[in-house]
GROMACS .gro file of C-alpha atoms in nm:
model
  368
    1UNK     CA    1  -6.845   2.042  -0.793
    2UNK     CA    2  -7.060   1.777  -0.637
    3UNK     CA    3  -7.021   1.448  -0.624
    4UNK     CA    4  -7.328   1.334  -0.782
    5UNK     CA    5  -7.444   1.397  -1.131
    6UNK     CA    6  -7.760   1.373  -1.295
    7UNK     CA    7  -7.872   1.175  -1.643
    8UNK     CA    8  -8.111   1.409  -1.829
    9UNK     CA    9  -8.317   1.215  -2.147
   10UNK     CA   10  -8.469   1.443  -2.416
   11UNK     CA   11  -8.589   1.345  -2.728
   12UNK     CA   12  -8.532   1.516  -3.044
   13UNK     CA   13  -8.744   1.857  -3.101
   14UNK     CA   14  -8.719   2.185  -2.922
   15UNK     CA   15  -9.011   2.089  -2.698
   16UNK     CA   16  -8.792   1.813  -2.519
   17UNK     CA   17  -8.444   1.937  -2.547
   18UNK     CA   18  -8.507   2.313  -2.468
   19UNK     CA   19  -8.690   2.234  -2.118
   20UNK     CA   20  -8.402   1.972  -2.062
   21UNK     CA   21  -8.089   2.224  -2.181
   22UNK     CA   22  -8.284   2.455  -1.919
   23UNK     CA   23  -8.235   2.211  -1.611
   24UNK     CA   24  -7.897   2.161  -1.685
   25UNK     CA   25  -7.804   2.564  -1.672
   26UNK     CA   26  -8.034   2.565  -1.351
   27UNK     CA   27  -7.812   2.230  -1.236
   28UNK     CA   28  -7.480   2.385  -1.318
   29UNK     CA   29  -7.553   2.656  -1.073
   30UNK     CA   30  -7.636   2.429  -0.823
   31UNK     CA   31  -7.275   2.283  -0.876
   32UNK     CA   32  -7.438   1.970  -0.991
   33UNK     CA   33  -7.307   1.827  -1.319
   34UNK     CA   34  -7.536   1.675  -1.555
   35UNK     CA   35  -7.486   1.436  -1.877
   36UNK     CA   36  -7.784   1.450  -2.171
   37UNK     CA   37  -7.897   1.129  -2.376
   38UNK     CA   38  -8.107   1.226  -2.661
   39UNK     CA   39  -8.127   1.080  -3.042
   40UNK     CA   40  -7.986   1.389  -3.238
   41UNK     CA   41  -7.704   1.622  -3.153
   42UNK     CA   42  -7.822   1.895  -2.953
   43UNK     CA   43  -7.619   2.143  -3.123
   44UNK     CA   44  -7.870   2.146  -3.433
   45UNK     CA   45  -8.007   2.437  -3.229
   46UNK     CA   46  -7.768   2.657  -3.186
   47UNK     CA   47  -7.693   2.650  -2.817
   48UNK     CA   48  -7.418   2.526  -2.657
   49UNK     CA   49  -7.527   2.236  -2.461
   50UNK     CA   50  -7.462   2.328  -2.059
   51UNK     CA   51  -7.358   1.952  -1.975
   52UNK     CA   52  -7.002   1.824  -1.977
   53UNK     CA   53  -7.138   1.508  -2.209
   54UNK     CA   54  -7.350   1.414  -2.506
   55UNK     CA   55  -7.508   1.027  -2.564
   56UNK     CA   56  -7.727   0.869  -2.824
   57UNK     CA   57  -7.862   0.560  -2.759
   58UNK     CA   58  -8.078   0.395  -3.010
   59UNK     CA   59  -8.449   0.445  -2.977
   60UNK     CA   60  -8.757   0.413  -3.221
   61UNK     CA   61  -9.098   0.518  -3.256
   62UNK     CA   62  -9.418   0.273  -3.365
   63UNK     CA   63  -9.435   0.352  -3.704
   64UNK     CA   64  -9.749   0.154  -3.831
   65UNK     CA   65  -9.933  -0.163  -3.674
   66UNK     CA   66  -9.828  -0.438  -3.799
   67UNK     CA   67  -9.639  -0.717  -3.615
   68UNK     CA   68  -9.354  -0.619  -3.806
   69UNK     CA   69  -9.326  -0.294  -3.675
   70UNK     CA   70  -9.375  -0.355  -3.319
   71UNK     CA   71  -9.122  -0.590  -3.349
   72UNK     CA   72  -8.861  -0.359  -3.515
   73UNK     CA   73  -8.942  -0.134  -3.262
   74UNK     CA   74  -8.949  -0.354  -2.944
   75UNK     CA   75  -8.599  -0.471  -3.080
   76UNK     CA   76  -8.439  -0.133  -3.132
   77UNK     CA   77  -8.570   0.006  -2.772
   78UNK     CA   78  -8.405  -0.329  -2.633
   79UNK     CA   79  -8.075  -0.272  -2.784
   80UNK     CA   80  -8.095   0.157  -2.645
   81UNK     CA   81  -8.205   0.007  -2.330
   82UNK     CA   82  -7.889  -0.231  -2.293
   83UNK     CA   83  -7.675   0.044  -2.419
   84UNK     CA   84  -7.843   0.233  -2.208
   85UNK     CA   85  -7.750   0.052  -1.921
   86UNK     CA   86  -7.397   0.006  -2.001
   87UNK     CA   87  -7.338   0.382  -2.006
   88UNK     CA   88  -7.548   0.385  -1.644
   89UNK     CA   89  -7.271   0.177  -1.487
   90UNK     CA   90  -6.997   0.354  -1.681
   91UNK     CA   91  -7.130   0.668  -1.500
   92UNK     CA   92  -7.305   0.606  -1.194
   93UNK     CA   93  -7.553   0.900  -1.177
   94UNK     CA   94  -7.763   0.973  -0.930
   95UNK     CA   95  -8.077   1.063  -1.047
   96UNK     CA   96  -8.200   1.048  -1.402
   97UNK     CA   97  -8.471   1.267  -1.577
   98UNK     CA   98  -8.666   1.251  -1.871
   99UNK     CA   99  -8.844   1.544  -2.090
  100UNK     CA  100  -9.014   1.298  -2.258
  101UNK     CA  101  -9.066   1.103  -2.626
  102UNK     CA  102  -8.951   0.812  -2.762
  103UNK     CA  103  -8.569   0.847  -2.687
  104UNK     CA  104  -8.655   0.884  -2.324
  105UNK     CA  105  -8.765   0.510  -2.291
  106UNK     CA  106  -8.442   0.314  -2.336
  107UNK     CA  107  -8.275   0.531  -2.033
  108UNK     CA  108  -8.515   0.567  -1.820
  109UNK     CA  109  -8.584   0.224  -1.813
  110UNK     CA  110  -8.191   0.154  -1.806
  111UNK     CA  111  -8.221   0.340  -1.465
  112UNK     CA  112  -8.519   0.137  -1.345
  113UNK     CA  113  -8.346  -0.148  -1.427
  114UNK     CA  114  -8.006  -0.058  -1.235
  115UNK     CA  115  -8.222   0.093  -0.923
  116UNK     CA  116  -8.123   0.474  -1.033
  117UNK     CA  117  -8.438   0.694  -0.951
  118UNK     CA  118  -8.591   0.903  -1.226
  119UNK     CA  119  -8.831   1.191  -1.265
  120UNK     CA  120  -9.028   1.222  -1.555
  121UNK     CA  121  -9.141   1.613  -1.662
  122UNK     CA  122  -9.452   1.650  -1.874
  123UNK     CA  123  -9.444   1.972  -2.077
  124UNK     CA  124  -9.796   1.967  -2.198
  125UNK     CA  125 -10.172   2.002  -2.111
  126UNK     CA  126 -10.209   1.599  -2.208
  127UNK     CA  127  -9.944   1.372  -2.068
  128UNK     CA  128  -9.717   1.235  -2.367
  129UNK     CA  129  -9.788   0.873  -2.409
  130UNK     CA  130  -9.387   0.824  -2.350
  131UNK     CA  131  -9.439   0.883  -2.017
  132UNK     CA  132  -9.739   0.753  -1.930
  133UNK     CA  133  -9.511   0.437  -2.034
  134UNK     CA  134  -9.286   0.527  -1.775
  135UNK     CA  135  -9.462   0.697  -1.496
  136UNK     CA  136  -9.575   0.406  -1.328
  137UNK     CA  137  -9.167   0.363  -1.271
  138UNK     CA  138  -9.132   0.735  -1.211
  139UNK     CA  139  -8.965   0.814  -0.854
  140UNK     CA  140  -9.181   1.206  -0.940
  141UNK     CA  141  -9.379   1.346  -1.182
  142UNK     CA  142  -9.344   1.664  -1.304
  143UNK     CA  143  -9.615   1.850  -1.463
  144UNK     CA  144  -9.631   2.199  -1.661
  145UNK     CA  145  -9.989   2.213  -1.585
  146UNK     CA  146 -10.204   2.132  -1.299
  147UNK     CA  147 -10.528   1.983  -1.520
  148UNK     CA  148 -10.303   1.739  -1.750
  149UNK     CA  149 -10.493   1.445  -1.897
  150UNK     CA  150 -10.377   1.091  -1.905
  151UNK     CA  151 -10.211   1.107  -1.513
  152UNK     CA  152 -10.374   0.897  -1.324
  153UNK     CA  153 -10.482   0.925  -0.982
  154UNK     CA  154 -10.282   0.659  -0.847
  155UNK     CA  155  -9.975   0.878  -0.919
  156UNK     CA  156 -10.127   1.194  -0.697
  157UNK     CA  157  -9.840   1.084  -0.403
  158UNK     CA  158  -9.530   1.138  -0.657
  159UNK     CA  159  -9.644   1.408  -0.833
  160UNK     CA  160  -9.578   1.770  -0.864
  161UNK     CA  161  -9.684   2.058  -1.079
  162UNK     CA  162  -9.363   2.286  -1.165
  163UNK     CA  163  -9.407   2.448  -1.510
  164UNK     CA  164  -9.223   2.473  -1.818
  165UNK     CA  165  -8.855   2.534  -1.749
  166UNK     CA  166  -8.750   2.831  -2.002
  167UNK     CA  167  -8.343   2.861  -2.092
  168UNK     CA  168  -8.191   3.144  -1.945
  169UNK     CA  169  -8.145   3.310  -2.257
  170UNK     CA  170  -8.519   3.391  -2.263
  171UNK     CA  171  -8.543   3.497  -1.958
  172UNK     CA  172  -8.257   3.760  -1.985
  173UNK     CA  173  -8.435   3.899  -2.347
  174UNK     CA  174  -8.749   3.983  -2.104
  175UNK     CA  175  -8.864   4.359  -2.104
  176UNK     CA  176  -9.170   4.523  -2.132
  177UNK     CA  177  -9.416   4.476  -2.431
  178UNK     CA  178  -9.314   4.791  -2.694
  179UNK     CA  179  -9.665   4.918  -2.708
  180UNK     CA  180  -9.742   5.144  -3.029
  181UNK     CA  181  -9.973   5.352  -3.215
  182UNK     CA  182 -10.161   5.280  -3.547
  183UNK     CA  183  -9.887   5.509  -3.672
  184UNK     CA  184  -9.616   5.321  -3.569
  185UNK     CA  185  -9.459   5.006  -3.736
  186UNK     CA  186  -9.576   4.701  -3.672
  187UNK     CA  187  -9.316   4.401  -3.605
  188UNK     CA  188  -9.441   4.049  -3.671
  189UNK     CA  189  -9.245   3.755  -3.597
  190UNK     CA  190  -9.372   3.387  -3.749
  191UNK     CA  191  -9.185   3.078  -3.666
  192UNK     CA  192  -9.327   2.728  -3.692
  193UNK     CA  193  -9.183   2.549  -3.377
  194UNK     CA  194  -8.780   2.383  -3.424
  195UNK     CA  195  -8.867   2.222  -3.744
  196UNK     CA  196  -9.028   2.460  -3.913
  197UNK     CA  197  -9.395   2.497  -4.068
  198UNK     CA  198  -9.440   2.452  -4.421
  199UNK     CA  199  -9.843   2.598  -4.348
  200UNK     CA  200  -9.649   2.928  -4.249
  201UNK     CA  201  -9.498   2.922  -4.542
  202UNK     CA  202  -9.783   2.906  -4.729
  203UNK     CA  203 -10.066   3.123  -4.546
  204UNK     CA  204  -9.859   3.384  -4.413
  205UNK     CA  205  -9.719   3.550  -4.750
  206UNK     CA  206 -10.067   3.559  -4.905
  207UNK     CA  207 -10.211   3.702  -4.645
  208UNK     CA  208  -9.958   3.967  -4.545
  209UNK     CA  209  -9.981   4.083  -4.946
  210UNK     CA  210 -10.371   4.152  -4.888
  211UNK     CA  211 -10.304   4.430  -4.637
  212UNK     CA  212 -10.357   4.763  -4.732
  213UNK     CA  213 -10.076   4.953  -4.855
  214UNK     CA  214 -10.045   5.172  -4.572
  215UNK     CA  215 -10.055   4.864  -4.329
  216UNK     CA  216  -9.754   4.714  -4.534
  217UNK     CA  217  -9.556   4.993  -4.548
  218UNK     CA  218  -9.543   4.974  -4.204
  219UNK     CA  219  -9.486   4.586  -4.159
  220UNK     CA  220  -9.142   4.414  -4.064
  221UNK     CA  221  -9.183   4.086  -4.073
  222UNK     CA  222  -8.928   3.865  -3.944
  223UNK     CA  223  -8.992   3.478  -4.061
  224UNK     CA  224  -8.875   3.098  -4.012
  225UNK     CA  225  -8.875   2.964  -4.380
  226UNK     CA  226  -8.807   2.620  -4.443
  227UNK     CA  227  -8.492   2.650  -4.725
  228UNK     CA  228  -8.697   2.459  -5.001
  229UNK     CA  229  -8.972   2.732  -4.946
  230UNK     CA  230  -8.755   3.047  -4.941
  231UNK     CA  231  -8.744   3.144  -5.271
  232UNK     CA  232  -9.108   3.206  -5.339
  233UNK     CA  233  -9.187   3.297  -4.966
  234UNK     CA  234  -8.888   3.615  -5.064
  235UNK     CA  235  -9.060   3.693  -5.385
  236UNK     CA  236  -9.416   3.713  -5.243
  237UNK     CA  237  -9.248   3.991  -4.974
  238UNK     CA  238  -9.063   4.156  -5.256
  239UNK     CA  239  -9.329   4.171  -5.500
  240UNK     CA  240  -9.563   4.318  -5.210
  241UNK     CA  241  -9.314   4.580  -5.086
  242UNK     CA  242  -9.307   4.386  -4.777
  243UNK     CA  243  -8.998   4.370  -4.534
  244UNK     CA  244  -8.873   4.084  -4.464
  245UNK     CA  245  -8.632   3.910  -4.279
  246UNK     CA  246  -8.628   3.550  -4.312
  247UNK     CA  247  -8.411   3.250  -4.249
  248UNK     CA  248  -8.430   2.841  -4.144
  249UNK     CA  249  -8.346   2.903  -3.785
  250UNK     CA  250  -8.295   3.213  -3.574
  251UNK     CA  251  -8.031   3.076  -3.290
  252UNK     CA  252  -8.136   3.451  -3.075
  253UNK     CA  253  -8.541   3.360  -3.118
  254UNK     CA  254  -8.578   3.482  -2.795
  255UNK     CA  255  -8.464   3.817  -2.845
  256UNK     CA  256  -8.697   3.823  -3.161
  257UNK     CA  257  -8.967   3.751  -2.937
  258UNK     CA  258  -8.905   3.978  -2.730
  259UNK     CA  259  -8.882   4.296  -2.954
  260UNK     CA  260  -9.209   4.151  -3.150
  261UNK     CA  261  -9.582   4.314  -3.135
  262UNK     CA  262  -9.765   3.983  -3.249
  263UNK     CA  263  -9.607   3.602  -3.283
  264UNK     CA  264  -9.733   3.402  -3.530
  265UNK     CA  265  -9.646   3.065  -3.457
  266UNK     CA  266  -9.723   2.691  -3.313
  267UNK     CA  267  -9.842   2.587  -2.967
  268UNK     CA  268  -9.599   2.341  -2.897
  269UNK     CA  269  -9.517   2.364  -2.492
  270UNK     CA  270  -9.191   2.530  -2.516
  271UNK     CA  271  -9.309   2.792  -2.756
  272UNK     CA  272  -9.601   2.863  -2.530
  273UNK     CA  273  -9.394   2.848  -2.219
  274UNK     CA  274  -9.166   3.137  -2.327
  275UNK     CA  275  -9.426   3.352  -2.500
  276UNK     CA  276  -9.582   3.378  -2.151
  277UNK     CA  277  -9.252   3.413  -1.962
  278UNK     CA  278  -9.204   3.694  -2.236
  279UNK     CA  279  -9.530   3.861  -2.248
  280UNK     CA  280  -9.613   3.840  -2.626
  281UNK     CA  281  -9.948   3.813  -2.799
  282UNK     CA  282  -9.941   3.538  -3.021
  283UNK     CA  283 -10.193   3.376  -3.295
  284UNK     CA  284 -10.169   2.989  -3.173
  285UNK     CA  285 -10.197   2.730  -3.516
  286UNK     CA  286 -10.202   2.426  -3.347
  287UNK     CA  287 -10.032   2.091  -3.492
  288UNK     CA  288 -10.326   1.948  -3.619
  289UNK     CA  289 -10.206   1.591  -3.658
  290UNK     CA  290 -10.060   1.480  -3.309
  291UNK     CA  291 -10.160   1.198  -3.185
  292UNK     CA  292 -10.311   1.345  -2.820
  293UNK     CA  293 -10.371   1.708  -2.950
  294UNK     CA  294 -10.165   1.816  -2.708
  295UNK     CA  295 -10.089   2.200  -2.937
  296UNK     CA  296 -10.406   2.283  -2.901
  297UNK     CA  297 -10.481   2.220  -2.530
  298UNK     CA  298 -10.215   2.426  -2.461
  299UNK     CA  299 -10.339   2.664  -2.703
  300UNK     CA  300 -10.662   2.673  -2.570
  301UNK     CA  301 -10.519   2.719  -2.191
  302UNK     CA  302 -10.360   3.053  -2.306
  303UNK     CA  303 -10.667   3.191  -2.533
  304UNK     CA  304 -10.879   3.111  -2.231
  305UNK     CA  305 -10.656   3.355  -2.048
  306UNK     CA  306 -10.697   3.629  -2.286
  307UNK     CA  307 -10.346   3.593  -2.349
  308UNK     CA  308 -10.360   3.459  -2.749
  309UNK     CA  309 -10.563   3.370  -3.030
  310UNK     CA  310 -10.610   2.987  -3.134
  311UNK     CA  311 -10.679   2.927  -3.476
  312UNK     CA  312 -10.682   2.563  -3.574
  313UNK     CA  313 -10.510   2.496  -3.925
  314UNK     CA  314 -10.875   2.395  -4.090
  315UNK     CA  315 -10.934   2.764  -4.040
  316UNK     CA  316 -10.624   2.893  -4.131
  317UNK     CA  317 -10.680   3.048  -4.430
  318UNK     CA  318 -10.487   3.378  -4.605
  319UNK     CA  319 -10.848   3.565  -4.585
  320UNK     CA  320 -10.852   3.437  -4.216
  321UNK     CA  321 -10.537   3.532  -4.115
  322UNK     CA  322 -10.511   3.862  -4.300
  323UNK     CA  323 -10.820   3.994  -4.137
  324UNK     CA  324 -10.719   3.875  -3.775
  325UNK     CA  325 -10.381   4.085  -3.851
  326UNK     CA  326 -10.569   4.333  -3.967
  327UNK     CA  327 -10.779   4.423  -3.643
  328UNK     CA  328 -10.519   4.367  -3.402
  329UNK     CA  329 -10.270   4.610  -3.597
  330UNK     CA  330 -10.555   4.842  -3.588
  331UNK     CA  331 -10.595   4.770  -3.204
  332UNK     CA  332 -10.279   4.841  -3.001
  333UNK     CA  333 -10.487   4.831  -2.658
  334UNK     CA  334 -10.565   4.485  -2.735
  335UNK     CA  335 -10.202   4.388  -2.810
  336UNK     CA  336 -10.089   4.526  -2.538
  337UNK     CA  337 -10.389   4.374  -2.294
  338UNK     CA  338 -10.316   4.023  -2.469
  339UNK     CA  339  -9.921   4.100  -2.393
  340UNK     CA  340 -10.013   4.142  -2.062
  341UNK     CA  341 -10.242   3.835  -1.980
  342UNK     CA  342 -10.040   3.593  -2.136
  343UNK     CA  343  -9.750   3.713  -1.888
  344UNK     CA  344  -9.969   3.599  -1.613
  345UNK     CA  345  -9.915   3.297  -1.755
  346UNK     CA  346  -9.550   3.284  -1.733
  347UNK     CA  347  -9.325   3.092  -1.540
  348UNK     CA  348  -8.960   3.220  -1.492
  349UNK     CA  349  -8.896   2.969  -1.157
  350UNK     CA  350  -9.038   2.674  -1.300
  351UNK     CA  351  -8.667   2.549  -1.362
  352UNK     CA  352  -8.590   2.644  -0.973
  353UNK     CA  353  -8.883   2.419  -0.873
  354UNK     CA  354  -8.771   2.148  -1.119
  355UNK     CA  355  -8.460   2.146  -0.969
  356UNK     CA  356  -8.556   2.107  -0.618
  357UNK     CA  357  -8.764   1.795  -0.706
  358UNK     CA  358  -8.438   1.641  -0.839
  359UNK     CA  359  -8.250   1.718  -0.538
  360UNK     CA  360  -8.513   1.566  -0.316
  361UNK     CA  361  -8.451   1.257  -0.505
  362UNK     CA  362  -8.062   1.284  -0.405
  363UNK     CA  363  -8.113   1.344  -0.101
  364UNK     CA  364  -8.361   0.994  -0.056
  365UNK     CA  365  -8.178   0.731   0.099
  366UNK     CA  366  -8.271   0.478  -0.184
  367UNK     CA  367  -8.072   0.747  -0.412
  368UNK     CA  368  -7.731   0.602  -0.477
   0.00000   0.00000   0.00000
């Protein structure tokens, strides 16, 4: 094993820790150890963490204007920050990196503070406002995209565009799109992102019911249902002679993916990411209430490809959806054209190139 080791900061969704549990398999590999600091337990997703340590630091997020809460918050990042730095000394790594939100801050500024160089990655079309905190600080840059908004020009020098790192698990459930007939059955797979999507809940069932017979006879629907919505979202199925496979979480999502003829699902960057390293069609309802709209930039980046089909949640209606369903059940070539051009999309090595740009930074003489 080498002697250095790297610090990797994720905050708490899929988007952040899956690109981050990613570097660390990629790391590993390179016989490079690597530690994780995040605000949740990264075992809430069913994967074993690759890293030989877990840390939570304290960390906050503005919640509201007032002088009182920037206070509140200022004082909590100070305390994950100090804490922060403690466990920096305690470990002595040699490069830190950050996948961005809140929870990244305290770290990554821990590291700034105690001369450790960091990398910030970006995973979507607009630049998380997380690390446009930090980037000025940022030894590199890392981008998923090459037109991201919010990075300044000033930071052209340090940065670098390497995609969306995908876990290995998705890229060993990759395999070519199972192209069908009209005849054939259709499998549909609807998740709403790592937390779930009450909307799904709601939409999908109705409109899935106002298929044809013959359409839902040949449905399998596999679903992410939230467990305070599963009881009526199992009834609707039932009553329409619907099958249905549903649960909270699905720890082999990849694999469901993968054997899927449409997704229905979010556009967060990690989702997107691995439906393109996949090859899947996918109906993109962006999250209509972040604060940058990142979801549906990188919604819109893949429908301009030909590669999905962005419907913003204003639209998304059960008459909307059932009719989309409707044609592209009825239109295998399409799938299967769609399947194809969102693979162009797709970016197995972006992990590989990640990777590199952290050993650069070891290899820097400034790098401890």
């Amino acid at each position: 094993m080498s002697d250095h080791h790297i610090l990797i900061a994720a905050g708490g969704t899929g988007g952040h820790l899956f690109p981050a549990f990613s570097l660390c398999e990629e790391l590993k590999r390179r016989d490079i150890a690597s530690e994780l600091v995040t605000d949740v337990r990264a075992d809430q997703y069913g994967i074993d963490f690759p890293g030989r340590a877990i840390h939570q630091v304290p960390s906050a997020t503005l919640r509201g204007r007032s002088p009182m809460a920037v206070l509140k918050m200022l004082a909590t990042l100070m305390r994950g920050t100090l804490k922060a730095r403690q466990l920096i000394r305690q470990t002595g790594p040699s490069v830190a990196v950050g996948f961005g939100g809140y929870p990244t801050v305290p770290p990554l500024l821990a590291a700034r503070l105690s001369g450790v160089p960091f990398v910030i990655h970006d995973a979507n079309a607009v630049m998380g406002r997380a690390n446009r905190l930090l980037a000025r600080f940022a030894s590199t840059i890392a981008l998923s995209f090459d037109r991201t908004k919010h990075v300044q020009a000033s930071y052209e020098g340090k940065t670098r565009v390497v995609g969306m790192p995908v876990r290995d698990s998705v890229k060993a459930a990759v395999k070519p799109y199972p192209k069908r007939s009209q005849a054939d059955r259709f499998f549909l797979l609807v998740f709403g992102g790592s937390q779930g999507a009450r909307v799904f809940a709601d939409i999908v069932p109705p409109a899935l019911t106002g298929l044809p017979q013959a359409n839902r006879a040949r449905l399998k629907v596999v679903q992410q249902v939230r467990p305070e919505d599963m009881d009526r979202v199992r009834a609707a199925y039932a009553e329409a002679r619907i099958e249905a496979e549903l649960a909270p979480f699905f720890s082999d999502l990849p694999q469901r993916m993968a054997d899927a003829h449409l997704v229905v699902g979010r556009a967060g960057a990690s989702t997107v990411a691995e439906l393109t390293v996949l090859g899947r069609p996918a109906i993109l309802v962006p999250l209509p209430h972040a604060l940058d709209n990142d979801q549906l930039e990188n919604a819109t980046r893949v429908h301009e490809a030909g590669g999905a089909w962005c419907i913003e949640q204003a639209d998304f209606t059960p008459e909307r959806l059932r009719d989309e369903i409707a044609r592209l059940a009825s239109s295998p070539e399409m799938l299967a054209d769609a399947a194809e051009a969102a693979n162009t999309l797709g970016e197995p090595d972006a992990v590989a190139r990640l990777a590199d740009a952290v050993e650069d930074l070891i290899r820097r003489p400034q790098a401890k």
